Amino acid sequence: MPVISSNKPYRIGRSKTGLGLFATQPIKKGTKIIRYFGPMLDCRKKKDDAIENKYLFAINGRWTIDGSVRKNIARYINHSCRPNAESDVNTRKRTVFIRAIKNIAPGDEINYDYGTDYFKEYLKPIGCKCDSCEKKRTKLRVEARAVKAKDKKKAAKTKSAKPATKGKPAKAKTAGKAATKTSETKTSKKSSKTKSAKASKTASAAKSARTSSRRTADYARAASSGARLGPNLGPRAAGAARATPAASKSGGGFGA
C-alpha cells in the first residue's frame, strides 16, 4: 500500500467494496483533492489499445491514462451514484484531478461517478455497492416485506372466512336431505294407505265369497229336503210349506 504524507487530507481505508479513500481533514467544496495519473496510452497504437484493466481513464478519443500503477493513490477512490467529488479533465494538458463538489467531513469516503460506460461494463452485472444504491435496495426490501406481510395477512383472513362460506351449502344440503326424507315419509304413508285399502278390498271380497258359498250350500240343502224358495231367495222352513194344505182340509179355503 502506498505511503501517504501526513499533510494530505485523505487516507486509504477499508470500505464496503474493498479499499477506499477517506477524508482525514475537512475538505471544502471545489478543492482539488488528488490527481489521477499514470502512463499515457495512445489508442491509435495497437500495443497501447490492447491494454485492458479497470483503471483506464479515457481523456479523449486518442489518449487514455493507465492508472493501474501503485503510486496512483486516486485509483482507490470508489464509484458512487451520488458522489461528493467529480473528475476534472483537462484535455489540452491531458491531466485529471478529483475535485470536491460538496463539503466533505473527516471520516467520509471520497467518491465520484465513473461514468455510464464503466457502470454498464463492470458495475451493473454485479450490482452497484455505493451507499445510494444500498439505501435504495434496503428500501425496496422493506417495501417488499411489507407487501408480503400484507398479502399473508389477507390470505389468512380469506382462509379463516372459508369455513363460513362452506357452511351455507352444507345447510342447503341438509335441507335437501330433510326434504328428501319428508318426501320419502309421505310416499311411505301413501304406500301404506294404498296397501291398507287393497287389504280391505281383499278382505271384503273374501267375506263376500264366503257368504255366497254359504248361500249356495243352503240352497243345496233346501233342495234336497223338498223346501221351496221364498221371494227373498232364502229357503222357507219345511213345516211352514206343508201347513197350508192341512188348513184347507180342515175347512178353511175352497171346498172339494
Short mmCIF file of C-alpha atoms in Angstrom, two decimals:
data_model
loop_
_atom_site.label_atom_id
_atom_site.label_comp_id
_atom_site.label_asym_id
_atom_site.label_seq_id
_atom_site.Cartn_x
_atom_site.Cartn_y
_atom_site.Cartn_z
CA MET A 1 0.00 0.00 0.00
CA PRO A 2 1.46 3.38 -0.98
CA VAL A 3 2.69 5.69 1.82
CA ILE A 4 0.70 8.94 2.07
CA SER A 5 2.16 12.09 3.53
CA SER A 6 0.58 13.16 6.81
CA ASN A 7 -0.24 16.58 5.38
CA LYS A 8 -2.56 15.05 2.78
CA PRO A 9 -6.30 15.32 3.60
CA TYR A 10 -7.00 11.66 2.84
CA ARG A 11 -6.04 8.10 3.74
CA ILE A 12 -6.57 4.60 2.35
CA GLY A 13 -9.03 2.57 4.37
CA ARG A 14 -11.39 -0.39 4.26
CA SER A 15 -14.73 0.21 2.52
CA LYS A 16 -17.74 -1.94 1.50
CA THR A 17 -16.15 -2.84 -1.83
CA GLY A 18 -12.58 -3.40 -0.60
CA LEU A 19 -10.27 -0.42 -0.23
CA GLY A 20 -11.31 3.23 -0.49
CA LEU A 21 -10.05 6.76 0.06
CA PHE A 22 -11.31 8.58 3.17
CA ALA A 23 -11.01 12.20 4.23
CA THR A 24 -8.80 12.90 7.27
CA GLN A 25 -9.46 16.65 7.28
CA PRO A 26 -12.38 18.86 6.28
CA ILE A 27 -12.37 19.31 2.50
CA LYS A 28 -14.21 22.33 1.13
CA LYS A 29 -16.34 22.28 -1.99
CA GLY A 30 -14.28 22.99 -5.15
CA THR A 31 -10.96 21.77 -3.68
CA LYS A 32 -8.73 19.65 -5.93
CA ILE A 33 -8.18 16.60 -3.73
CA ILE A 34 -5.83 14.38 -5.74
CA ARG A 35 -4.52 13.86 -9.27
CA TYR A 36 -5.33 10.72 -11.24
CA PHE A 37 -2.14 9.80 -13.09
CA GLY A 38 -0.23 7.00 -14.82
CA PRO A 39 1.33 6.12 -18.18
CA MET A 40 -0.34 7.78 -21.17
CA LEU A 41 -1.64 5.33 -23.76
CA ASP A 42 -2.11 6.18 -27.43
CA CYS A 43 -5.18 4.30 -28.65
CA ARG A 44 -4.00 4.59 -32.25
CA LYS A 45 -1.22 2.16 -31.45
CA LYS A 46 -2.24 -1.49 -31.37
CA LYS A 47 0.07 -2.20 -28.45
CA ASP A 48 -1.48 0.51 -26.26
CA ASP A 49 -5.01 -0.20 -27.46
CA ALA A 50 -4.64 -3.87 -26.45
CA ILE A 51 -4.12 -3.00 -22.74
CA GLU A 52 -7.16 -3.77 -20.63
CA ASN A 53 -7.76 -3.16 -16.89
CA LYS A 54 -10.25 -1.45 -14.56
CA TYR A 55 -8.08 1.64 -14.02
CA LEU A 56 -8.05 3.06 -17.55
CA PHE A 57 -9.22 6.69 -17.64
CA ALA A 58 -10.04 7.97 -21.15
CA ILE A 59 -9.24 11.65 -21.69
CA ASN A 60 -10.44 11.78 -25.29
CA GLY A 61 -10.75 9.51 -28.33
CA ARG A 62 -6.98 9.09 -28.54
CA TRP A 63 -5.38 9.42 -25.11
CA THR A 64 -6.04 7.24 -22.06
CA ILE A 65 -4.37 7.19 -18.63
CA ASP A 66 -3.35 3.77 -17.31
CA GLY A 67 -3.97 4.30 -13.60
CA SER A 68 -3.06 0.77 -12.51
CA VAL A 69 0.35 1.89 -11.14
CA ARG A 70 0.64 1.65 -7.35
CA LYS A 71 1.71 5.31 -6.95
CA ASN A 72 -1.66 6.39 -8.30
CA ILE A 73 -3.48 6.82 -4.95
CA ALA A 74 -6.53 8.17 -6.80
CA ARG A 75 -7.29 4.67 -8.10
CA TYR A 76 -8.59 3.76 -4.61
CA ILE A 77 -11.45 6.23 -4.95
CA ASN A 78 -14.65 4.23 -5.43
CA HIS A 79 -17.67 4.89 -7.62
CA SER A 80 -20.89 6.41 -6.28
CA CYS A 81 -24.18 7.22 -7.99
CA ARG A 82 -24.50 10.22 -5.64
CA PRO A 83 -20.85 11.28 -5.23
CA ASN A 84 -19.21 14.05 -3.21
CA ALA A 85 -16.50 14.62 -5.83
CA GLU A 86 -16.01 14.62 -9.61
CA SER A 87 -13.27 14.19 -12.21
CA ASP A 88 -11.90 17.45 -13.62
CA VAL A 89 -10.39 16.61 -17.05
CA ASN A 90 -8.07 18.96 -18.93
CA THR A 91 -7.84 17.58 -22.47
CA ARG A 92 -5.20 20.08 -23.54
CA LYS A 93 -2.79 19.27 -20.73
CA ARG A 94 -4.06 15.66 -20.60
CA THR A 95 -4.46 15.77 -16.84
CA VAL A 96 -7.22 14.58 -14.48
CA PHE A 97 -7.88 15.85 -10.95
CA ILE A 98 -10.51 14.68 -8.48
CA ARG A 99 -12.33 17.72 -7.13
CA ALA A 100 -14.84 18.05 -4.29
CA ILE A 101 -18.33 19.09 -5.36
CA LYS A 102 -19.58 19.44 -1.79
CA ASN A 103 -18.06 19.85 1.66
CA ILE A 104 -16.53 16.59 2.86
CA ALA A 105 -16.20 15.90 6.58
CA PRO A 106 -13.32 13.91 8.16
CA GLY A 107 -14.06 10.20 8.03
CA ASP A 108 -16.29 10.44 4.95
CA GLU A 109 -15.35 8.29 1.97
CA ILE A 110 -14.37 10.24 -1.13
CA ASN A 111 -16.11 9.05 -4.31
CA TYR A 112 -17.08 10.13 -7.80
CA ASP A 113 -19.17 8.85 -10.73
CA TYR A 114 -17.13 6.58 -13.03
CA GLY A 115 -19.44 7.22 -15.98
CA THR A 116 -22.06 5.30 -17.94
CA ASP A 117 -19.69 3.07 -19.93
CA TYR A 118 -17.79 1.84 -16.87
CA PHE A 119 -21.00 1.34 -14.91
CA LYS A 120 -22.59 -0.83 -17.64
CA GLU A 121 -19.45 -2.92 -18.18
CA TYR A 122 -18.22 -3.50 -14.63
CA LEU A 123 -20.79 -2.44 -12.01
CA LYS A 124 -24.22 -3.28 -13.40
CA PRO A 125 -23.56 -7.04 -13.77
CA ILE A 126 -22.63 -7.36 -10.08
CA GLY A 127 -24.77 -4.54 -8.70
CA CYS A 128 -23.56 -1.17 -7.51
CA LYS A 129 -22.44 -1.18 -3.85
CA CYS A 130 -22.46 2.57 -3.24
CA ASP A 131 -24.39 3.99 -0.26
CA SER A 132 -27.10 5.42 -2.52
CA CYS A 133 -27.82 2.09 -4.21
CA GLU A 134 -27.61 0.21 -0.90
CA LYS A 135 -30.21 2.55 0.58
CA LYS A 136 -32.45 2.01 -2.44
CA ARG A 137 -32.12 -1.77 -2.13
CA THR A 138 -32.83 -1.60 1.61
CA LYS A 139 -35.93 0.50 0.96
CA LEU A 140 -37.12 -1.92 -1.71
CA ARG A 141 -36.54 -4.90 0.62
CA VAL A 142 -38.54 -3.20 3.38
CA GLU A 143 -41.38 -2.43 0.95
CA ALA A 144 -41.30 -5.98 -0.39
CA ARG A 145 -41.50 -7.40 3.15
CA ALA A 146 -44.40 -5.07 3.94
CA VAL A 147 -46.28 -6.17 0.81
CA LYS A 148 -45.56 -9.83 1.59
CA ALA A 149 -46.81 -9.42 5.17
CA LYS A 150 -49.94 -7.66 3.89
CA ASP A 151 -50.63 -10.43 1.37
CA LYS A 152 -50.04 -13.07 4.05
CA LYS A 153 -52.45 -11.34 6.41
CA LYS A 154 -55.05 -11.04 3.65
CA ALA A 155 -54.63 -14.73 2.78
CA ALA A 156 -55.09 -15.66 6.46
CA LYS A 157 -58.33 -13.65 6.63
CA THR A 158 -59.61 -15.28 3.45
CA LYS A 159 -58.71 -18.72 4.79
CA SER A 160 -60.49 -18.08 8.10
CA ALA A 161 -63.59 -16.91 6.22
CA LYS A 162 -63.76 -20.04 4.03
CA PRO A 163 -65.46 -22.38 6.63
CA ALA A 164 -68.40 -19.97 6.97
CA THR A 165 -68.78 -19.94 3.19
CA LYS A 166 -68.72 -23.72 3.09
CA GLY A 167 -71.33 -23.90 5.88
CA LYS A 168 -74.09 -22.42 3.73
CA PRO A 169 -74.06 -25.11 1.06
CA ALA A 170 -73.90 -27.66 3.87
CA LYS A 171 -77.13 -26.24 5.30
CA ALA A 172 -78.72 -26.31 1.89
CA LYS A 173 -77.57 -29.88 1.54
CA THR A 174 -79.09 -30.73 4.95
CA ALA A 175 -82.31 -29.02 3.95
CA GLY A 176 -82.30 -31.04 0.75
CA LYS A 177 -81.82 -34.23 2.74
CA ALA A 178 -84.68 -33.25 5.07
CA ALA A 179 -86.92 -32.55 2.07
CA THR A 180 -85.99 -35.92 0.60
CA LYS A 181 -86.72 -37.66 3.89
CA THR A 182 -90.09 -35.85 4.14
CA SER A 183 -90.92 -36.87 0.59
CA GLU A 184 -89.91 -40.45 1.38
CA THR A 185 -92.10 -40.38 4.53
CA LYS A 186 -95.06 -39.07 2.54
CA THR A 187 -94.52 -41.71 -0.11
CA SER A 188 -94.28 -44.38 2.58
CA LYS A 189 -97.52 -43.21 4.22
CA LYS A 190 -99.26 -43.10 0.85
CA SER A 191 -97.99 -46.58 0.08
CA SER A 192 -99.20 -47.80 3.50
CA LYS A 193 -102.65 -46.32 2.85
CA THR A 194 -102.76 -47.95 -0.59
CA LYS A 195 -101.72 -51.29 0.91
CA SER A 196 -104.37 -50.91 3.65
CA ALA A 197 -107.09 -50.13 1.08
CA LYS A 198 -106.07 -53.10 -1.02
CA ALA A 199 -106.10 -55.35 2.05
CA SER A 200 -109.57 -54.06 3.00
CA LYS A 201 -110.88 -54.71 -0.50
CA THR A 202 -109.35 -58.18 -0.48
CA ALA A 203 -110.95 -58.97 2.94
CA SER A 204 -114.33 -57.68 1.74
CA ALA A 205 -114.08 -59.80 -1.40
CA ALA A 206 -113.18 -62.85 0.70
CA LYS A 207 -116.10 -62.20 3.05
CA SER A 208 -118.48 -61.86 0.11
CA ALA A 209 -117.17 -65.10 -1.35
CA ARG A 210 -117.70 -66.91 1.94
CA THR A 211 -121.30 -65.56 2.20
CA SER A 212 -122.06 -66.65 -1.37
CA SER A 213 -120.69 -70.13 -0.74
CA ARG A 214 -122.82 -70.45 2.42
CA ARG A 215 -125.92 -69.42 0.48
CA THR A 216 -125.13 -71.97 -2.20
CA ALA A 217 -124.82 -74.69 0.48
CA ASP A 218 -128.14 -73.60 1.99
CA TYR A 219 -129.79 -73.80 -1.41
CA ALA A 220 -128.45 -77.28 -1.90
CA ARG A 221 -129.73 -78.49 1.50
CA ALA A 222 -133.15 -76.93 0.92
CA ALA A 223 -133.46 -78.56 -2.48
CA SER A 224 -132.61 -81.97 -1.10
CA SER A 225 -135.25 -81.64 1.67
CA GLY A 226 -138.08 -80.53 -0.71
CA ALA A 227 -138.37 -76.99 0.67
CA ARG A 228 -139.45 -74.12 -1.59
CA LEU A 229 -137.62 -70.88 -2.02
CA GLY A 230 -139.31 -67.70 -0.82
CA PRO A 231 -139.37 -64.29 -2.56
CA ASN A 232 -136.24 -63.22 -0.67
CA LEU A 233 -134.42 -66.14 -2.32
CA GLY A 234 -133.98 -67.66 1.12
CA PRO A 235 -135.28 -71.19 1.99
CA ARG A 236 -138.53 -71.40 3.89
CA ALA A 237 -138.96 -73.85 6.74
CA ALA A 238 -140.36 -77.20 5.63
CA GLY A 239 -143.07 -77.16 8.27
CA ALA A 240 -144.43 -73.79 7.09
CA ALA A 241 -144.67 -75.03 3.49
CA ARG A 242 -146.71 -78.04 4.48
CA ALA A 243 -149.05 -76.16 6.84
CA THR A 244 -151.26 -74.64 4.08
CA PRO A 245 -152.70 -77.92 2.66
CA ALA A 246 -153.54 -79.14 6.16
CA ALA A 247 -155.56 -75.99 6.88
CA SER A 248 -157.68 -76.38 3.70
CA LYS A 249 -158.60 -79.92 4.67
CA SER A 250 -159.98 -78.77 7.92
CA GLY A 251 -162.44 -76.50 6.15
CA GLY A 252 -160.61 -73.38 5.59
CA GLY A 253 -160.37 -72.12 1.94
CA PHE A 254 -162.13 -73.63 -1.06
CA GLY A 255 -164.29 -76.86 -0.97
CA ALA A 256 -163.52 -80.12 -2.78
#
